[in-house]
PDB file of C-alpha atoms in Angstrom:
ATOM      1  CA  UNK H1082      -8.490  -3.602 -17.103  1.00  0.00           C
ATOM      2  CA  UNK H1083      -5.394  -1.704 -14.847  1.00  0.00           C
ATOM      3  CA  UNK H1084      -6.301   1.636 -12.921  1.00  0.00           C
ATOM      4  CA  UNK H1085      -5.947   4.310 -15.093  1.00  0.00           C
ATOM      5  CA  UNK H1086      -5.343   7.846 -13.954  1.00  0.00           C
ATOM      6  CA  UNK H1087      -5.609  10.075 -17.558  1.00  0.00           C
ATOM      7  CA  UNK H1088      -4.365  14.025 -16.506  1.00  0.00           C
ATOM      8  CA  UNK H1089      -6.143  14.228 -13.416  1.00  0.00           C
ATOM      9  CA  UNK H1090      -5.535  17.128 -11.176  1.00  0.00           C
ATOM     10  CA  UNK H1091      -6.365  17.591  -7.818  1.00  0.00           C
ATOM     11  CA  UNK H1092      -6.865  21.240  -5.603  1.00  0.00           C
ATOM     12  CA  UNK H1093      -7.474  21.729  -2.429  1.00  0.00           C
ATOM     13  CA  UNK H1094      -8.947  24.815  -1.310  1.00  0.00           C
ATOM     14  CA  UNK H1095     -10.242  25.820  -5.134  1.00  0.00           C
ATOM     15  CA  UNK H1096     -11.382  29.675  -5.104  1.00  0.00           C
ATOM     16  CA  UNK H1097      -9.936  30.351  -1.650  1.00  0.00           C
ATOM     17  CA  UNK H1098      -6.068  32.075  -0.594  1.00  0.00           C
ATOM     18  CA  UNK H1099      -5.712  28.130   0.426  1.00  0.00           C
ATOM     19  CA  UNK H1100      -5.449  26.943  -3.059  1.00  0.00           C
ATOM     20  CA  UNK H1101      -2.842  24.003  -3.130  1.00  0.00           C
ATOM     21  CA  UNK H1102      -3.001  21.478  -6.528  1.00  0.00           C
ATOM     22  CA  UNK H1103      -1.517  18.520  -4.418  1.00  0.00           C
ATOM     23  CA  UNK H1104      -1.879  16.440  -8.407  1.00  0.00           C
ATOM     24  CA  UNK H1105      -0.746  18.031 -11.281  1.00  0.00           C
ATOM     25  CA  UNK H1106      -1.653  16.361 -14.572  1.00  0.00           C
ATOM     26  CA  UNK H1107      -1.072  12.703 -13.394  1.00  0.00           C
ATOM     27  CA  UNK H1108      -1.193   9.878 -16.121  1.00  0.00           C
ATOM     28  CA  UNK H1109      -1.022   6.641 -14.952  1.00  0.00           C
ATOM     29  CA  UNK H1110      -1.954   2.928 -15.818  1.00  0.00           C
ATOM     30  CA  UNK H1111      -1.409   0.701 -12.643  1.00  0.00           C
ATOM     31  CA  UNK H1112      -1.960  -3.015 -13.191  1.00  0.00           C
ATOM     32  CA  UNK H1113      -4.421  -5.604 -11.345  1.00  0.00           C
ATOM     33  CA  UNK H1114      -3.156  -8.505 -10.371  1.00  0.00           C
ATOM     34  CA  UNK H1115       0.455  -7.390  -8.600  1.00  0.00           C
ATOM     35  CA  UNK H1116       1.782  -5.816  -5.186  1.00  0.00           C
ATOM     36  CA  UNK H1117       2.820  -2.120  -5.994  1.00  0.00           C
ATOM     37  CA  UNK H1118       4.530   0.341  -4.040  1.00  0.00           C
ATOM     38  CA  UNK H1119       3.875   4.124  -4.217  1.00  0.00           C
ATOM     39  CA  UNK H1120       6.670   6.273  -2.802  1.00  0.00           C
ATOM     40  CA  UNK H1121       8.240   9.863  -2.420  1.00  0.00           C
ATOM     41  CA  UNK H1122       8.957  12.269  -0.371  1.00  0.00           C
ATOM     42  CA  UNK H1123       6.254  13.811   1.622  1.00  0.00           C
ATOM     43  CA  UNK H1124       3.830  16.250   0.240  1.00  0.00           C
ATOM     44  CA  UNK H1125       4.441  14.613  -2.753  1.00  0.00           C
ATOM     45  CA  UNK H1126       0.817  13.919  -3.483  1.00  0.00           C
ATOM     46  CA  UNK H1127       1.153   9.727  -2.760  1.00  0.00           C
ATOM     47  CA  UNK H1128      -2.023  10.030   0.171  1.00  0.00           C
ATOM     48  CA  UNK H1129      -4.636  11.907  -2.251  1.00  0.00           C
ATOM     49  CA  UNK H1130      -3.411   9.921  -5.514  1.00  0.00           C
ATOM     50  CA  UNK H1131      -4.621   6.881  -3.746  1.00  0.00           C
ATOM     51  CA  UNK H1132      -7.800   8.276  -1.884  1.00  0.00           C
ATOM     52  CA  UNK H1133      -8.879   8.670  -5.218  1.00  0.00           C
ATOM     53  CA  UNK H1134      -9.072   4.915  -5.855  1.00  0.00           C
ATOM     54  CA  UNK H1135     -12.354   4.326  -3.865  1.00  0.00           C
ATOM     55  CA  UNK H1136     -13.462   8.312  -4.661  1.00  0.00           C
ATOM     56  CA  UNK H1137     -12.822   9.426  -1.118  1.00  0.00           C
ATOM     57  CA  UNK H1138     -11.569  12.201  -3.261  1.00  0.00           C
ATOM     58  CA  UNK H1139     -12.791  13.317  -6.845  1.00  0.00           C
ATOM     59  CA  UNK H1140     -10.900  14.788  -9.575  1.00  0.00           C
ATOM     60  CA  UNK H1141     -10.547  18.438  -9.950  1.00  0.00           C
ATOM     61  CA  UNK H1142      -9.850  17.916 -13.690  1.00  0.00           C
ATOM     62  CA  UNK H1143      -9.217  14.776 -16.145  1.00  0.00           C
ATOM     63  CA  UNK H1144     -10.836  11.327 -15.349  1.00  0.00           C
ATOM     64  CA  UNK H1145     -10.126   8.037 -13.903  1.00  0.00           C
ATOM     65  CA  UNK H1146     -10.632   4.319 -14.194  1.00  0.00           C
ATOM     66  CA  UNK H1147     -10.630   1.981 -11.231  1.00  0.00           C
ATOM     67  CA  UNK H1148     -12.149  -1.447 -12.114  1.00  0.00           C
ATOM     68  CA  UNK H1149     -15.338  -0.996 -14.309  1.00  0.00           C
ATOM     69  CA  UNK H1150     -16.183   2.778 -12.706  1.00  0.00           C
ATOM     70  CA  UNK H1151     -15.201   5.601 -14.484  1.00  0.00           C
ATOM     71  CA  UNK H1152     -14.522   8.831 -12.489  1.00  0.00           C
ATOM     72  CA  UNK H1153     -14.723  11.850 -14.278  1.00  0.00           C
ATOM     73  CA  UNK H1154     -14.604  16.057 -13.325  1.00  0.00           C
ATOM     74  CA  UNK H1155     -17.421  17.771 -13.060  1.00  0.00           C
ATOM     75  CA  UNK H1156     -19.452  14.442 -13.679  1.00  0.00           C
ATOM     76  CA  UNK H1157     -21.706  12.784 -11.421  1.00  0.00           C
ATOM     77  CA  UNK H1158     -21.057   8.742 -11.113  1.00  0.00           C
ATOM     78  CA  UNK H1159     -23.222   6.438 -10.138  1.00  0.00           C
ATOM     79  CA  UNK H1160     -22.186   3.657  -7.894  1.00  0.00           C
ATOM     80  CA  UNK H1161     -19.708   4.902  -5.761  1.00  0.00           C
ATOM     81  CA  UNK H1162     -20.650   2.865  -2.518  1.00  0.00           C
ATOM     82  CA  UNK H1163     -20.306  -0.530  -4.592  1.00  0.00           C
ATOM     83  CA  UNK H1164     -16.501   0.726  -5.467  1.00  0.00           C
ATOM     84  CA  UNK H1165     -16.106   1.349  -1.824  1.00  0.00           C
ATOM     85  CA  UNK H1166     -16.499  -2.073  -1.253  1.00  0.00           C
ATOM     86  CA  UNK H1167     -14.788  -3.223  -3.460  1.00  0.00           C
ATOM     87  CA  UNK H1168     -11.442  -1.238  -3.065  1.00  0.00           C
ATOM     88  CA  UNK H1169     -10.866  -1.193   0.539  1.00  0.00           C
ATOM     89  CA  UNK H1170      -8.149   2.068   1.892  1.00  0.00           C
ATOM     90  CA  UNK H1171      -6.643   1.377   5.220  1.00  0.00           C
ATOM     91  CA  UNK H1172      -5.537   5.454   6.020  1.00  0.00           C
ATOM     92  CA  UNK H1173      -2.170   6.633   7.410  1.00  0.00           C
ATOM     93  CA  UNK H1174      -3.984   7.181  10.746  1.00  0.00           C
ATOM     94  CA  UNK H1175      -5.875   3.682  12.069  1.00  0.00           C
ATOM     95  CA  UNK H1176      -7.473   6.470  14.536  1.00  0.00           C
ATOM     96  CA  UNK H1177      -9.412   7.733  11.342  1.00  0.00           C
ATOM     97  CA  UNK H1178     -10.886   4.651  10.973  1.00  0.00           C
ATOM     98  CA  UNK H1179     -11.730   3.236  14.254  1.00  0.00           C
ATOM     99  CA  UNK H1180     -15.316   4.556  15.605  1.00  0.00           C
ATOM    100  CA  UNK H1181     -17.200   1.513  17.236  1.00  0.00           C
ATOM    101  CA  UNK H1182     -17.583   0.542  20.906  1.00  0.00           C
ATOM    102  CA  UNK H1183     -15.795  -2.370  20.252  1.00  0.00           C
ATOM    103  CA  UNK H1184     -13.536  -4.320  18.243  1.00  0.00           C
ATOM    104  CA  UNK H1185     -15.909  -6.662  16.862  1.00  0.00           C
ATOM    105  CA  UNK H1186     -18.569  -4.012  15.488  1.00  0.00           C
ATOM    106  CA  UNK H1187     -15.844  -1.964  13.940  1.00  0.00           C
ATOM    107  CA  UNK H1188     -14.436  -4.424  12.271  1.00  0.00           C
ATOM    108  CA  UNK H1189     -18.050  -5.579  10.899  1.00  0.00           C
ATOM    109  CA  UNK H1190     -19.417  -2.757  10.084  1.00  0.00           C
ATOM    110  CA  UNK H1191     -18.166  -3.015   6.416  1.00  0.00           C
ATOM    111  CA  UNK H1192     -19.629  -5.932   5.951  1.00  0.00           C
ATOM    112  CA  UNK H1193     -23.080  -5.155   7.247  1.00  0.00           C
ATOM    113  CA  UNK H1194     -23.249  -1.857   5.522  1.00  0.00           C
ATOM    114  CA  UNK H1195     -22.850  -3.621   2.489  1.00  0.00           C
ATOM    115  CA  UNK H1196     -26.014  -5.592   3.138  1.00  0.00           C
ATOM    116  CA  UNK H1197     -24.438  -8.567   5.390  1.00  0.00           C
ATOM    117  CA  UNK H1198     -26.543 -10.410   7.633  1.00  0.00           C
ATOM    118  CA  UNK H1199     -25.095  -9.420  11.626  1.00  0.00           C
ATOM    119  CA  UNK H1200     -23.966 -13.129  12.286  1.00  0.00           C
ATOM    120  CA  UNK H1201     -22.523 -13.672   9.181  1.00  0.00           C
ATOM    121  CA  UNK H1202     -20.763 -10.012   9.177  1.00  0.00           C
ATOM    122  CA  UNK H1203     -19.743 -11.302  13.005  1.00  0.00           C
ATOM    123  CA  UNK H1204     -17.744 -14.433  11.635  1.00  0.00           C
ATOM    124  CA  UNK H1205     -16.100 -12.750   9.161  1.00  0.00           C
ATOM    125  CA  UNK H1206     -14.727 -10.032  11.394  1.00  0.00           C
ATOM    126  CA  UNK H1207     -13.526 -12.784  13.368  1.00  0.00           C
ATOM    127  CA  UNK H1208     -11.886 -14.774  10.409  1.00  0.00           C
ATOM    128  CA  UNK H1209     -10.078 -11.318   9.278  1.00  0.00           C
ATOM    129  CA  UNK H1210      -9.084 -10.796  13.043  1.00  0.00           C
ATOM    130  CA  UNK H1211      -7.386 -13.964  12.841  1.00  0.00           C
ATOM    131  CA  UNK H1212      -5.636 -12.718   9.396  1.00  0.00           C
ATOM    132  CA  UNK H1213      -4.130 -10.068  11.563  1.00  0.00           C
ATOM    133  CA  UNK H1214      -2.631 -11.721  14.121  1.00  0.00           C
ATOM    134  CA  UNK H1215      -5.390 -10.643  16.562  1.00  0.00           C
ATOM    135  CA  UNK H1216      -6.447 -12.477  19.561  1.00  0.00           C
ATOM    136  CA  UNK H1217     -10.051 -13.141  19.638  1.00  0.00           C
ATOM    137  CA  UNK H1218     -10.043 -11.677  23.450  1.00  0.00           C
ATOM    138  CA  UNK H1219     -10.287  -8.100  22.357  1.00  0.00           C
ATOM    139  CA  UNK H1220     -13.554  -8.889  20.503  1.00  0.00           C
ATOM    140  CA  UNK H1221     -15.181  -7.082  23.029  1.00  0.00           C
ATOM    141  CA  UNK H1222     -12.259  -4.326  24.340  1.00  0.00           C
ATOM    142  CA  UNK H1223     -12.756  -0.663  22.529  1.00  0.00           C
ATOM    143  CA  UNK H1224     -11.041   0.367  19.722  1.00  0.00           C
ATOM    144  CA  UNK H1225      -9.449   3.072  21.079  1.00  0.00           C
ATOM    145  CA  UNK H1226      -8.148   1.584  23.939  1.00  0.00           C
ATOM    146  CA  UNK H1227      -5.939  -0.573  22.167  1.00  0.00           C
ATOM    147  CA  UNK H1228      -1.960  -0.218  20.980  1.00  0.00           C
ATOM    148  CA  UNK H1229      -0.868   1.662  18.042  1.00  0.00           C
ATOM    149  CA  UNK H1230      -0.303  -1.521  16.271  1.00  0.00           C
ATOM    150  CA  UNK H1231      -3.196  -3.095  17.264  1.00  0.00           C
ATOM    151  CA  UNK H1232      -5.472  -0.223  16.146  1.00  0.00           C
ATOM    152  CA  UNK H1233      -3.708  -0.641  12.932  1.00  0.00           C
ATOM    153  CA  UNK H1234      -4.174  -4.659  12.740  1.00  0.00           C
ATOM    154  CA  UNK H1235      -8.130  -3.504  13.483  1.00  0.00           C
ATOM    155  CA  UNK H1236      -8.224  -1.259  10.903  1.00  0.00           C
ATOM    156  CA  UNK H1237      -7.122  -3.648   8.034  1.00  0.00           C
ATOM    157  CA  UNK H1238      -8.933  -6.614   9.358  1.00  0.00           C
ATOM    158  CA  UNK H1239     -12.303  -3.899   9.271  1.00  0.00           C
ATOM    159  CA  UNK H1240     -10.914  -3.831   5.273  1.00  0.00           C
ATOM    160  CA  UNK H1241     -10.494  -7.673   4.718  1.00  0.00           C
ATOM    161  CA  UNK H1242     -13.889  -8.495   6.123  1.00  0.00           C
ATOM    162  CA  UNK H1243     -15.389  -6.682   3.286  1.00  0.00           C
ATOM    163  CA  UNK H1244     -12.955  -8.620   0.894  1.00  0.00           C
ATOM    164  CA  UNK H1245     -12.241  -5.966  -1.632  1.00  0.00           C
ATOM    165  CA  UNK H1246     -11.011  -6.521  -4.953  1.00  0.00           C
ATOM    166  CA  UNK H1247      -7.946  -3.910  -4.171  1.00  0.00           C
ATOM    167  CA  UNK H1248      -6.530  -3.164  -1.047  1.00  0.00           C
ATOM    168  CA  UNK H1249      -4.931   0.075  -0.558  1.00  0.00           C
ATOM    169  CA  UNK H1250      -2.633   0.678   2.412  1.00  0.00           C
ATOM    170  CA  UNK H1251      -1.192   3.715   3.822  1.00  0.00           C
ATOM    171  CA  UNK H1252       1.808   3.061   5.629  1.00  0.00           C
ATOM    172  CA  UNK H1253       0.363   0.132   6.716  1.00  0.00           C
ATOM    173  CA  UNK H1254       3.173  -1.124   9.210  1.00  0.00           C
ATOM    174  CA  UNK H1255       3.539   2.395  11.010  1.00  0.00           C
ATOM    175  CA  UNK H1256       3.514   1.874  14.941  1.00  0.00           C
ATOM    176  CA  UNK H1257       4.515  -2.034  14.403  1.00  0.00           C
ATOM    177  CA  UNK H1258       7.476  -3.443  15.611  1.00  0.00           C
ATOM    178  CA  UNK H1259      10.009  -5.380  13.871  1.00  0.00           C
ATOM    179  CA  UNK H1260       8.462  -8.797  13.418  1.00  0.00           C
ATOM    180  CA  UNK H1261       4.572  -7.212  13.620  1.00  0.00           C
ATOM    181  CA  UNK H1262       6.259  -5.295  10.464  1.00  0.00           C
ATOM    182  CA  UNK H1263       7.258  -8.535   8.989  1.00  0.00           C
ATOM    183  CA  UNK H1264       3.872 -10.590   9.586  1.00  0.00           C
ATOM    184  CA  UNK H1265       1.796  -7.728   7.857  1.00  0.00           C
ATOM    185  CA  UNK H1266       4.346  -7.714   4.680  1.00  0.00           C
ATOM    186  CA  UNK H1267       3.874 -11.538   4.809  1.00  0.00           C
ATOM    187  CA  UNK H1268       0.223 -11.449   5.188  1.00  0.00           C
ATOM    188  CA  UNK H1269      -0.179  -8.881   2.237  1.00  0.00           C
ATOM    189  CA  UNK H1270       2.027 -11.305  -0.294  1.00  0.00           C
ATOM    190  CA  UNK H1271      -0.162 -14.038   0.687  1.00  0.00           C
ATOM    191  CA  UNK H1272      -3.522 -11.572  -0.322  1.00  0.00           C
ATOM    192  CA  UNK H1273      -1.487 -11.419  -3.153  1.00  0.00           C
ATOM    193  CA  UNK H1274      -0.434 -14.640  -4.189  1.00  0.00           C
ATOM    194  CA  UNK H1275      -3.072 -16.736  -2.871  1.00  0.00           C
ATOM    195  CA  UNK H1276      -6.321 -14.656  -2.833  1.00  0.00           C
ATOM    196  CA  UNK H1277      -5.361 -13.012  -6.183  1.00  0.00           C
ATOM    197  CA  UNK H1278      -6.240  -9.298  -4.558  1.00  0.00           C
ATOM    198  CA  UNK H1279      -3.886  -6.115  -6.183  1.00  0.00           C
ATOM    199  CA  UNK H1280      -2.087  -4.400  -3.353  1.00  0.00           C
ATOM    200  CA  UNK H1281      -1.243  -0.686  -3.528  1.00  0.00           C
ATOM    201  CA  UNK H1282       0.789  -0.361  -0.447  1.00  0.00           C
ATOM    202  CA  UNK H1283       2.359   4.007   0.211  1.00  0.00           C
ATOM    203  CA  UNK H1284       6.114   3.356   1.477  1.00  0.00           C
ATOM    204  CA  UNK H1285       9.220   5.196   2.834  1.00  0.00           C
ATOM    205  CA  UNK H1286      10.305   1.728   3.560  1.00  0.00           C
ATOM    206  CA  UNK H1287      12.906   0.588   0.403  1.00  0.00           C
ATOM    207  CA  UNK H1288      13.547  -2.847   2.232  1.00  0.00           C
ATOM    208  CA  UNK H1289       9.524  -3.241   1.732  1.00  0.00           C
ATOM    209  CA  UNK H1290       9.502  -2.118  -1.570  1.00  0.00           C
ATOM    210  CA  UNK H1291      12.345  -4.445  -2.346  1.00  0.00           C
ATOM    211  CA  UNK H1292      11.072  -7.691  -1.221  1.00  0.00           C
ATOM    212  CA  UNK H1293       7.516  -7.270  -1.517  1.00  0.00           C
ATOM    213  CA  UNK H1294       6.549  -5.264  -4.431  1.00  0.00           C
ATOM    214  CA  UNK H1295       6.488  -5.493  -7.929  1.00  0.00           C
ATOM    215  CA  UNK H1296       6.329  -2.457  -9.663  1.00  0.00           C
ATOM    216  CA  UNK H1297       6.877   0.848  -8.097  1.00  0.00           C
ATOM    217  CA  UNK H1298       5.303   4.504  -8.629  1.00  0.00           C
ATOM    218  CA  UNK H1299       7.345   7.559  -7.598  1.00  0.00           C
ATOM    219  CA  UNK H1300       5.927  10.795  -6.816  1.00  0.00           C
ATOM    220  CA  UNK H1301       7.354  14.048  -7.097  1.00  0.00           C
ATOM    221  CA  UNK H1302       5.231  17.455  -6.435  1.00  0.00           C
ATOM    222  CA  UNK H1303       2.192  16.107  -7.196  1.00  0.00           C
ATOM    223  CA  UNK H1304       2.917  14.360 -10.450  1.00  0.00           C
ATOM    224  CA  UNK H1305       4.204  10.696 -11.329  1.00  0.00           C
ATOM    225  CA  UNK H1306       7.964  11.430 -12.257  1.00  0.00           C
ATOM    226  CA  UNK H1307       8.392   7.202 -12.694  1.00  0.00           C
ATOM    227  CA  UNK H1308       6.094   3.703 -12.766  1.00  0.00           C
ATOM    228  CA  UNK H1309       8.651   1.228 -13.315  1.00  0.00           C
ATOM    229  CA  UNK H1310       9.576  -2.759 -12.192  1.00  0.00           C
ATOM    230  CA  UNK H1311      10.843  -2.999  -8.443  1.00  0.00           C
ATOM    231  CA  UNK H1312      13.842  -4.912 -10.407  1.00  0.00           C
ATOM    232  CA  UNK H1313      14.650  -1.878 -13.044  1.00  0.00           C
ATOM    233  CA  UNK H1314      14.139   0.671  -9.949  1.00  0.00           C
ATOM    234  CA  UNK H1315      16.945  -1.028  -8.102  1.00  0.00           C
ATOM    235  CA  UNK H1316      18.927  -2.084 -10.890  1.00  0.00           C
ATOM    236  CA  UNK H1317      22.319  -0.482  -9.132  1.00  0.00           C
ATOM    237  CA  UNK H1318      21.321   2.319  -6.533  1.00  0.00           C
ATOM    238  CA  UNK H1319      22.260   5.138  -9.213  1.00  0.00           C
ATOM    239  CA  UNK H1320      18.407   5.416  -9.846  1.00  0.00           C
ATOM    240  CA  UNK H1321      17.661   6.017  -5.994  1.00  0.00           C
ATOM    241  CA  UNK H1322      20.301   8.274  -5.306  1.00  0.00           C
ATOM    242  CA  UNK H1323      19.241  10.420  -8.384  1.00  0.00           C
ATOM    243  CA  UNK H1324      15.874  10.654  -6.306  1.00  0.00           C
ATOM    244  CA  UNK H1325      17.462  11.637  -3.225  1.00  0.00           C
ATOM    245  CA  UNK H1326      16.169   7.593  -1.839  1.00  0.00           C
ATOM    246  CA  UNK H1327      18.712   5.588  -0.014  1.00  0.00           C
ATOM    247  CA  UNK H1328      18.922   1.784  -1.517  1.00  0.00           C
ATOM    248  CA  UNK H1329      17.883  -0.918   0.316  1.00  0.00           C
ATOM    249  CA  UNK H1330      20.463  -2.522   2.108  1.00  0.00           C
ATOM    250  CA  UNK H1331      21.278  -5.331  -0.079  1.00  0.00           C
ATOM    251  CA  UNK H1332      21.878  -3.147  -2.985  1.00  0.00           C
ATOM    252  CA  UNK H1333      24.468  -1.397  -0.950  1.00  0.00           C
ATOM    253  CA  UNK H1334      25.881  -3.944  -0.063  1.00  0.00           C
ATOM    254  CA  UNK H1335      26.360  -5.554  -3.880  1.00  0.00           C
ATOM    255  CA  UNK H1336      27.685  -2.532  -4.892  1.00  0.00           C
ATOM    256  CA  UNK H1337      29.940  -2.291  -2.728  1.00  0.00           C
ATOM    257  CA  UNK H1338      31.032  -5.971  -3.350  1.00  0.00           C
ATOM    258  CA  UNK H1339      31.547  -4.928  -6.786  1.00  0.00           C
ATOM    259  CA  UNK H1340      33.420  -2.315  -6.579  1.00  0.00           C
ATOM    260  CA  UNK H1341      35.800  -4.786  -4.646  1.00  0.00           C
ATOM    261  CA  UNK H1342      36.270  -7.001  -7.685  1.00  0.00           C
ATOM    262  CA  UNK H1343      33.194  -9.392  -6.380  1.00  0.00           C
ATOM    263  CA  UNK H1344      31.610 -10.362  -9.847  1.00  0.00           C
ATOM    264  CA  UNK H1345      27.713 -10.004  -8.562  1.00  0.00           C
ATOM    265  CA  UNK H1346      25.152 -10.815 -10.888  1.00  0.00           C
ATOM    266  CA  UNK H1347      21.861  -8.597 -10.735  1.00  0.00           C
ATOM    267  CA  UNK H1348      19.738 -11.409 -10.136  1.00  0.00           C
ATOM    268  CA  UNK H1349      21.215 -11.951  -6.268  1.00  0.00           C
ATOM    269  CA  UNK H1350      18.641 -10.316  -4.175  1.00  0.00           C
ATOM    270  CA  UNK H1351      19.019 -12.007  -0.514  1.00  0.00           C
ATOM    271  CA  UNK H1352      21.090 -12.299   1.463  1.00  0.00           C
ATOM    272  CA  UNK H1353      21.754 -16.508   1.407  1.00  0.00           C
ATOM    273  CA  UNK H1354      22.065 -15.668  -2.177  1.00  0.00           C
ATOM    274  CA  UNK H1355      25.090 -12.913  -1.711  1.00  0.00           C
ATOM    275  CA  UNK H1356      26.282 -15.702   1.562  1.00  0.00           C
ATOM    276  CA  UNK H1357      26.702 -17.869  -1.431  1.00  0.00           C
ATOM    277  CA  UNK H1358      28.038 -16.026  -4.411  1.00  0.00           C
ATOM    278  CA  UNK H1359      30.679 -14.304  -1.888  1.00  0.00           C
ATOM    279  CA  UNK H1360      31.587 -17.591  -0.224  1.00  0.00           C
ATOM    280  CA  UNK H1361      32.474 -18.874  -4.204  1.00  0.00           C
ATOM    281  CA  UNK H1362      34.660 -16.246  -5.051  1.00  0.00           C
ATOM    282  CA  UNK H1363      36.546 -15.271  -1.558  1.00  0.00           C
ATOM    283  CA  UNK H1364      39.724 -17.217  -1.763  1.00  0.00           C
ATOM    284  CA  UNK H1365      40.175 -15.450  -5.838  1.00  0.00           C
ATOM    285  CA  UNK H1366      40.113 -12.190  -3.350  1.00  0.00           C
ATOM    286  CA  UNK H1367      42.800 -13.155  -1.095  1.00  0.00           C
TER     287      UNK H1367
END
């Protein structure tokens, strides 16, 4: 069964001069089983549409579906903690996240609130330290002592200990550098591909949503304005641009290729692949 989002509205502030509806009649169906992206401009409601996956947030109005719990407004639901665990939300901020005295009890506390045994909750901290690209030296360093990027790397390993069904990231390569950037993409495809999970991943990053994703959600003042494939989305640029979102780099790069008489077929979406097509048709171009 996808997530399903059926008019749901969300307000912040309800009955106060701070009223702000940050979602505004959202319908949605999101499907298990693939990598999608959610983008748009900030403010544009992509932080509490997904903190409503694990109900970190509840639903001012309409009702959702995420796995077998439905969430409805005004309704209490029973088994919220269970859903917790089972969709894991790594926030914007790995500061938000981080509370232990060290690296090893933040990362299993998941587990052993969820009724694992210390030792066992222990080992698979360390195995989703090791996910992460984390040395198993700063088992015992705080937290909050550490990098930017390695708070981050803490904060989805404390996630992939409790091995959640869906795994919802935030920005989840803010603070890394280049090839950190790179390992995380790589390590979410493999979550993906190997360990079957569904990855929601919030993105400014096009050359992410690009290669990594599947489908692809945009948000526009507070509402879903278009869920379509990652393929369809950046079928020439045109789309993007409409949006106000520069294409990935690629894309700019075929088009401009076509408009210099380069015949480049839509399915070309590396850059060995465009090395290749180009080097076929270069001498036709003089």
């Amino acid at each position: 069964m996808p997530i399903t989002f059926e008019h749901v509205e969300h307000v912040y502030g309800a009955d106060t001069p701070f009223h702000y509806a940050a979602l505004v009649d959202v319908n949605l169906n999101i499907p298990l089983g693939k990598v999608t992206a959610i983008i748009g401009q900030t403010g544009s409601g992509k932080s509490t549409l997904v903190q409503h996956l694990n109900a970190l947030l509840l639903p001012s109005q309409g009702k959702l579906t995420v796995l077998d719990k439905t969430i409805e407004a005004g309704k209490t639901t029973k088994g919220l903690k269970s859903l917790r665990g089972r969709v894991g939300l790594v926030f914007q901020f790995p500061e938000y996240q981080l509370f232990e005295e060290t690296v090893l009890k933040d990362i299993a506390f998941g587990p052993k609130n969820f009724g694992v045994k210390e030792e066992e909750a222990n080992q698979k901290a360390i195995e989703a330290m090791k996910l992460v690209g984390l040395d198993r030296e700063l088992l015992e360093r705080s937290p909050l002592e550490l990098s930017g990027g390695q708070k981050r790397r803490v904060a989805i390993a404390g996630i992939l200990a409790m091995n959640p069904e869906v795994i919802v990231l935030d920005e989840p390569t803010a603070g890394l550098d280049p090839q950190g950037t790179i390992e995380m993409m790589e390590l979410f495809r493999k979550l993906n591909k190997t360990y079957h999970k569904t990855v929601l991943i919030v993105t400014h990053d096009m050359e992410q949503v690009f290669r990594y994703c599947a489908d692809v959600i945009v948000m526009e003042k507070g509402s879903v304005r278009l869920h379509t494939s990652v393929k369809e989305f950046f079928h020439d640029g045109s789309l993007c641009r409409s949006m106000h979102i520069l294409p990935p780099a690629l894309i700019q790069f075929r088009e401009q290729l076509t408009a210099a008489g380069y015949v480049i077929d839509d399915s070309v979406v590396t850059m060995d692949e465009l090395a290749s097509v180009i080097a076929g048709q270069v001498k036709s171009h003089g």
